[in-house]
């Protein structure tokens, strides 16, 4: 959070914590996002938080909850946001029921 504070005071448009890389070295990347958000809100800085090194769909959700303004998301993670096992099962059941009823979907 120290570097993010300095960057904001220097007028940076964005700062970019690398969440996955922080997690790799046992530093809580989400906690860092939360700390930066509090600092920026306290001082009304306009610097935006760009969460990078997103590794999974949960990272995306947690960054949004922590107050990140923007996230860079790999294509596989982006696709994973739309997938859910219960949605897949529900869709399969719906399509099977429709077929049994002679409804073409």
PDB file of C-alpha atoms in Angstrom:
ATOM      1  CA  UNK A   1       0.000   0.000   0.000  1.00  0.00           C
ATOM      2  CA  UNK A   2       2.982   2.289   0.544  1.00  0.00           C
ATOM      3  CA  UNK A   3       3.912   2.320  -3.155  1.00  0.00           C
ATOM      4  CA  UNK A   4       0.264   2.858  -4.135  1.00  0.00           C
ATOM      5  CA  UNK A   5       0.099   5.888  -1.834  1.00  0.00           C
ATOM      6  CA  UNK A   6       3.262   7.356  -3.359  1.00  0.00           C
ATOM      7  CA  UNK A   7       1.999   6.699  -6.883  1.00  0.00           C
ATOM      8  CA  UNK A   8      -1.325   8.407  -6.168  1.00  0.00           C
ATOM      9  CA  UNK A   9       0.379  11.410  -4.584  1.00  0.00           C
ATOM     10  CA  UNK A  10       2.561  11.664  -7.695  1.00  0.00           C
ATOM     11  CA  UNK A  11      -0.578  11.764  -9.865  1.00  0.00           C
ATOM     12  CA  UNK A  12      -0.546   8.253 -11.365  1.00  0.00           C
ATOM     13  CA  UNK A  13      -3.666   7.351 -13.351  1.00  0.00           C
ATOM     14  CA  UNK A  14      -3.425   3.655 -12.389  1.00  0.00           C
ATOM     15  CA  UNK A  15      -1.598   1.400  -9.983  1.00  0.00           C
ATOM     16  CA  UNK A  16      -1.458  -2.319 -10.641  1.00  0.00           C
ATOM     17  CA  UNK A  17      -1.048  -4.812  -7.813  1.00  0.00           C
ATOM     18  CA  UNK A  18      -0.256  -8.290  -9.164  1.00  0.00           C
ATOM     19  CA  UNK A  19      -2.638 -10.364  -7.046  1.00  0.00           C
ATOM     20  CA  UNK A  20      -1.596 -13.847  -8.165  1.00  0.00           C
ATOM     21  CA  UNK A  21       2.100 -13.098  -7.787  1.00  0.00           C
ATOM     22  CA  UNK A  22       1.527 -11.733  -4.286  1.00  0.00           C
ATOM     23  CA  UNK A  23      -0.404 -14.873  -3.378  1.00  0.00           C
ATOM     24  CA  UNK A  24       2.525 -16.925  -4.718  1.00  0.00           C
ATOM     25  CA  UNK A  25       4.793 -15.404  -2.063  1.00  0.00           C
ATOM     26  CA  UNK A  26       2.203 -15.741   0.731  1.00  0.00           C
ATOM     27  CA  UNK A  27       1.086 -12.114   0.727  1.00  0.00           C
ATOM     28  CA  UNK A  28      -2.682 -11.598   0.672  1.00  0.00           C
ATOM     29  CA  UNK A  29      -3.318  -9.730  -2.572  1.00  0.00           C
ATOM     30  CA  UNK A  30      -6.952  -9.036  -1.697  1.00  0.00           C
ATOM     31  CA  UNK A  31      -5.976  -7.437   1.587  1.00  0.00           C
ATOM     32  CA  UNK A  32      -3.636  -5.146  -0.345  1.00  0.00           C
ATOM     33  CA  UNK A  33      -6.461  -4.103  -2.696  1.00  0.00           C
ATOM     34  CA  UNK A  34      -8.659  -3.351   0.334  1.00  0.00           C
ATOM     35  CA  UNK A  35      -5.928  -1.261   1.990  1.00  0.00           C
ATOM     36  CA  UNK A  36      -5.299   0.736  -1.170  1.00  0.00           C
ATOM     37  CA  UNK A  37      -9.035   1.346  -1.625  1.00  0.00           C
ATOM     38  CA  UNK A  38      -9.301   2.711   1.929  1.00  0.00           C
ATOM     39  CA  UNK A  39      -6.321   5.021   1.411  1.00  0.00           C
ATOM     40  CA  UNK A  40      -7.623   6.295  -1.923  1.00  0.00           C
ATOM     41  CA  UNK A  41     -11.118   6.856  -0.527  1.00  0.00           C
ATOM     42  CA  UNK A  42      -9.769   8.611   2.586  1.00  0.00           C
ATOM     43  CA  UNK A  43      -7.817  11.120   0.511  1.00  0.00           C
ATOM     44  CA  UNK A  44     -10.119  11.223  -2.532  1.00  0.00           C
ATOM     45  CA  UNK A  45      -7.334  10.173  -4.886  1.00  0.00           C
ATOM     46  CA  UNK A  46      -8.443   9.630  -8.480  1.00  0.00           C
ATOM     47  CA  UNK A  47      -5.823   6.944  -9.153  1.00  0.00           C
ATOM     48  CA  UNK A  48      -7.555   3.749 -10.236  1.00  0.00           C
ATOM     49  CA  UNK A  49      -6.708   0.294  -8.922  1.00  0.00           C
ATOM     50  CA  UNK A  50      -6.004  -2.136 -11.757  1.00  0.00           C
ATOM     51  CA  UNK A  51      -5.871  -5.662 -10.352  1.00  0.00           C
ATOM     52  CA  UNK A  52      -3.516  -7.824 -12.406  1.00  0.00           C
ATOM     53  CA  UNK A  53      -2.259 -11.409 -12.386  1.00  0.00           C
ATOM     54  CA  UNK A  54      -5.785 -12.691 -11.877  1.00  0.00           C
ATOM     55  CA  UNK A  55      -5.661 -16.473 -11.664  1.00  0.00           C
ATOM     56  CA  UNK A  56      -9.276 -17.616 -11.212  1.00  0.00           C
ATOM     57  CA  UNK A  57     -12.917 -16.538 -11.153  1.00  0.00           C
ATOM     58  CA  UNK A  58     -12.818 -16.105  -7.394  1.00  0.00           C
ATOM     59  CA  UNK A  59      -9.991 -13.563  -7.772  1.00  0.00           C
ATOM     60  CA  UNK A  60     -12.251 -11.505 -10.060  1.00  0.00           C
ATOM     61  CA  UNK A  61     -15.077 -11.517  -7.532  1.00  0.00           C
ATOM     62  CA  UNK A  62     -12.814 -10.766  -4.588  1.00  0.00           C
ATOM     63  CA  UNK A  63     -11.126  -7.875  -6.439  1.00  0.00           C
ATOM     64  CA  UNK A  64     -14.521  -6.358  -7.195  1.00  0.00           C
ATOM     65  CA  UNK A  65     -15.575  -6.731  -3.554  1.00  0.00           C
ATOM     66  CA  UNK A  66     -12.280  -5.243  -2.360  1.00  0.00           C
ATOM     67  CA  UNK A  67     -12.758  -2.161  -4.531  1.00  0.00           C
ATOM     68  CA  UNK A  68     -10.548  -2.658  -7.586  1.00  0.00           C
ATOM     69  CA  UNK A  69     -11.630  -0.375 -10.420  1.00  0.00           C
ATOM     70  CA  UNK A  70     -10.322  -2.550 -13.253  1.00  0.00           C
ATOM     71  CA  UNK A  71      -8.988  -6.082 -13.626  1.00  0.00           C
ATOM     72  CA  UNK A  72      -6.939  -7.692 -16.360  1.00  0.00           C
ATOM     73  CA  UNK A  73      -8.439 -11.152 -16.827  1.00  0.00           C
ATOM     74  CA  UNK A  74      -7.050 -14.003 -18.952  1.00  0.00           C
ATOM     75  CA  UNK A  75      -9.496 -15.516 -21.479  1.00  0.00           C
ATOM     76  CA  UNK A  76      -9.777 -18.815 -19.566  1.00  0.00           C
ATOM     77  CA  UNK A  77     -10.737 -17.029 -16.364  1.00  0.00           C
ATOM     78  CA  UNK A  78     -13.227 -14.848 -18.250  1.00  0.00           C
ATOM     79  CA  UNK A  79     -14.900 -17.973 -19.645  1.00  0.00           C
ATOM     80  CA  UNK A  80     -14.904 -19.464 -16.140  1.00  0.00           C
ATOM     81  CA  UNK A  81     -16.941 -16.519 -14.854  1.00  0.00           C
ATOM     82  CA  UNK A  82     -19.877 -17.636 -16.989  1.00  0.00           C
ATOM     83  CA  UNK A  83     -19.599 -21.319 -16.078  1.00  0.00           C
ATOM     84  CA  UNK A  84     -21.159 -22.891 -13.021  1.00  0.00           C
ATOM     85  CA  UNK A  85     -21.794 -26.609 -12.513  1.00  0.00           C
ATOM     86  CA  UNK A  86     -25.380 -26.057 -11.375  1.00  0.00           C
ATOM     87  CA  UNK A  87     -26.114 -23.875 -14.404  1.00  0.00           C
ATOM     88  CA  UNK A  88     -24.667 -26.555 -16.683  1.00  0.00           C
ATOM     89  CA  UNK A  89     -26.739 -29.281 -14.962  1.00  0.00           C
ATOM     90  CA  UNK A  90     -29.896 -27.146 -15.063  1.00  0.00           C
ATOM     91  CA  UNK A  91     -29.445 -26.420 -18.746  1.00  0.00           C
ATOM     92  CA  UNK A  92     -28.893 -30.110 -19.526  1.00  0.00           C
ATOM     93  CA  UNK A  93     -32.078 -31.035 -17.616  1.00  0.00           C
ATOM     94  CA  UNK A  94     -34.058 -28.305 -19.360  1.00  0.00           C
ATOM     95  CA  UNK A  95     -32.893 -29.404 -22.809  1.00  0.00           C
ATOM     96  CA  UNK A  96     -33.660 -33.061 -22.023  1.00  0.00           C
ATOM     97  CA  UNK A  97     -37.150 -32.180 -20.766  1.00  0.00           C
ATOM     98  CA  UNK A  98     -37.771 -30.014 -23.831  1.00  0.00           C
ATOM     99  CA  UNK A  99     -36.726 -32.847 -26.120  1.00  0.00           C
ATOM    100  CA  UNK A 100     -39.058 -35.286 -24.302  1.00  0.00           C
ATOM    101  CA  UNK A 101     -41.885 -32.816 -24.778  1.00  0.00           C
ATOM    102  CA  UNK A 102     -41.132 -32.442 -28.461  1.00  0.00           C
ATOM    103  CA  UNK A 103     -40.022 -28.842 -28.064  1.00  0.00           C
ATOM    104  CA  UNK A 104     -37.149 -27.846 -30.284  1.00  0.00           C
ATOM    105  CA  UNK A 105     -34.748 -25.447 -28.568  1.00  0.00           C
TER     106      UNK A 105
END
